[in-house]
Amino acid sequence: MTDNSTKREEMVQYQIAARGVRSEPVLEAMRTVPREEFLPENLREFAYEDSPLPIAAGQTISQPYIVAFMVEALNLRGGERVLEIGAGSGYAAAILAQIAARVYSIERIGELAKSAAATLVRLGYDNVEIRHADGTRGWPEQAPFDAIVVAAGGPEVPESLKQQMKIGGRLIIPIGSTPEIQELVRVTRVSEDEFEMEDLADVRFVPLLGEEGWAPDTQPARARKRPVAVDRDAALVDAIADGCEPFNGVRSANLDPLLDRIGDARIVLIGEATHGTSEFYRMRNRITTELIKKKGFRFVSIEGDWPDAARIDHYVRHFEYRPSEWIAFARFPTWMWRNVEVREFVDWLRNHNHGLNEKKRVAFHGLDLYSLYSSIRAVLQYLDEVDPSTAAVARERYGCLTPWQTDPATYGRAALTGSYQSCEDDVVHMLTAISQKHREYAAHDGERFLDVMQNARVVANAERYYRVMYYGSRASWNLRDTYMFETLQTLIEHHQPDNKAIIWAHNSHVGDAVATEMSARGEINIGHLCRRNFGDSVYAIGFGTDNGTVAAASDWDGPMEIKSIVPSMRNSYERLFHQTTLPGFLLPLRHASDALRNGLLEARMQRAIGVIYRPETEFASHYFQAVLPQQFDEYIWLDTTHAVTPIKTAELEGMPDTYPFGL
Ligand code: SAH
């Protein structure tokens, strides 16, 4: 027994507290309840593993962390009446019973309801009642409840449960548009008929089947696999060590074999596992310069805004431009592109282009669509110069969006709810008007015409983006990635015939979405669209790291912080690579041996850190499931990594005012 209480203590420390659960009553409950008692005999040795486990009837006992996370989200103080839907093994009910006054728990599978009740009695819980029924209808005789927790994922919040909450009561439930992947939401009953809803995390639960859940004949929940056994991993770790090309550091890595594998691919996508890791940026610089020097790649296009990248483009291609142009990448998240690592590449590229014929100079473009207002300014500035009467029309049309300058997302909501006119017609009209003048404008200068067209396209697409945002994250994600892909196609067209392209974007844009849980949410990305349209002439490279530091914010628009990266979790690809004990390596996936490829084809968790990093809720907010060899053609591992160095204003003093990162 002492042995198990030690394991429980470690579980609380490393799996639960380390990920940000702070509530002392919750931690104390997790320390107390013997999880092994709720498991079938043969799985008891895994009781304190960091994973869900199978119980009878194809169901699962939740991962300890997720139980703690959900119970904490209920904000229990002690003394409450709590309803649980999905008793399963009864484990979560026992945790709740440690804190609340009374727990009512419903289970739709009779066999489970019976054994959960027996276990709870055996362990001496006399404040829990288990009922065999469809929990989506709640437990009206015992209502109202202070808190309700649903341990299975439904298509929406069951109305019966909402009606059984006290005013001020909380309901935690996984909700998803497919039975197997959900978002964990908290519903708070603010008044008789007002409910507030918050998203807490992305999660995976078995489906909630019943009257107000999924129809019981929806696909049966797939029994969860046992955690991958340690010795099987050991063999795979050996296969990785054999199949990879190790290096000691970014500078010394031999990239020739990678260049051979890239062969005559025309599109190379280079990812990153964070938006703030120096080593990823520097390795990407190295690969990119090699591709330019040795394989004649013609342009780099980044997950950044068009006007900002255009500023860099002017600089590296030695174009004339007007000094009044804005500073590149001066908006949140500034460190993502305004950093010493990117500057090194920009300086190299300017140098490389120096003396080359204009047609041979390598270009730098932005694929993203967040520059609504700077793109409007760029269009107006251009038209003022070449076509003042169209400029007057554009001012009028774009004026529709001006009131929302500080917060375009509010425009989206206002346009959708009808409290403000939609500007769609105006922005689409301007795009058509400009593209119709193609011949007239392009006669001046083809590059500048591309620039104004792209800015007009950004305005049209961003206007839509801010409206679509309110239909949900999938619609806006897909709009954004489709837009980035269309921009890439425009650039490929523009630069032909020498149009080999390099893309710099996050792994989540670059790796084929079909190979990750994004596809279950109906999300696509630029990597997928490239693969679908250009097949094998695309080469996609992903990156990963185990530990170190990263530049990221805690909240959108928040300040940049240097954060420590939590070492990778069990059952993740990162953990496998870390176990090789190598400081870094290239791992060819498209060209891997069958044994290695097959070993890696088993889906695992993968970490994604964006401009926001929240180590406290890392599992829920930064890990997702992926099948690595289907996602990327090659993977680059750097075990310990460091934050990028943002450019300090002081460093720029005295720079010529042609410098794109200006003050
Ligand atoms: N809290 C549990 C987790 C159980 S998994 C534990 O930690 O052990 C989810 C459970 O929800 C499954 O046992 C499943 O049978 C049950 N379930 C699914 N739909 C249900 C419904 N409509 N009513 C009650 N239980 C349901």
XYZ file of N, CA and C in Angstrom, residues 37 61 71 142 216 326 420 473-474:
27
model
N -8.031 0.301 -7.509
C -9.243 -0.422 -7.101
C -10.353 -0.340 -8.145
N -11.458 4.382 -18.263
C -11.311 5.219 -17.068
C -10.457 6.392 -17.535
N -12.475 18.314 -12.426
C -13.014 18.567 -11.092
C -12.597 19.969 -10.635
N -33.385 14.570 -7.941
C -32.372 15.113 -7.024
C -31.952 16.534 -7.391
N -27.609 6.054 -30.103
C -26.818 4.896 -29.681
C -26.276 4.050 -30.827
N 5.778 51.744 -43.577
C 5.781 51.393 -42.160
C 6.916 50.424 -41.813
N -24.556 46.128 -38.055
C -23.762 46.993 -38.931
C -23.785 46.356 -40.309
N -13.939 27.929 -35.168
C -12.518 27.957 -35.474
C -12.195 27.202 -36.760
N -13.004 26.174 -37.093
C -12.673 25.402 -38.284
C -12.820 26.246 -39.542
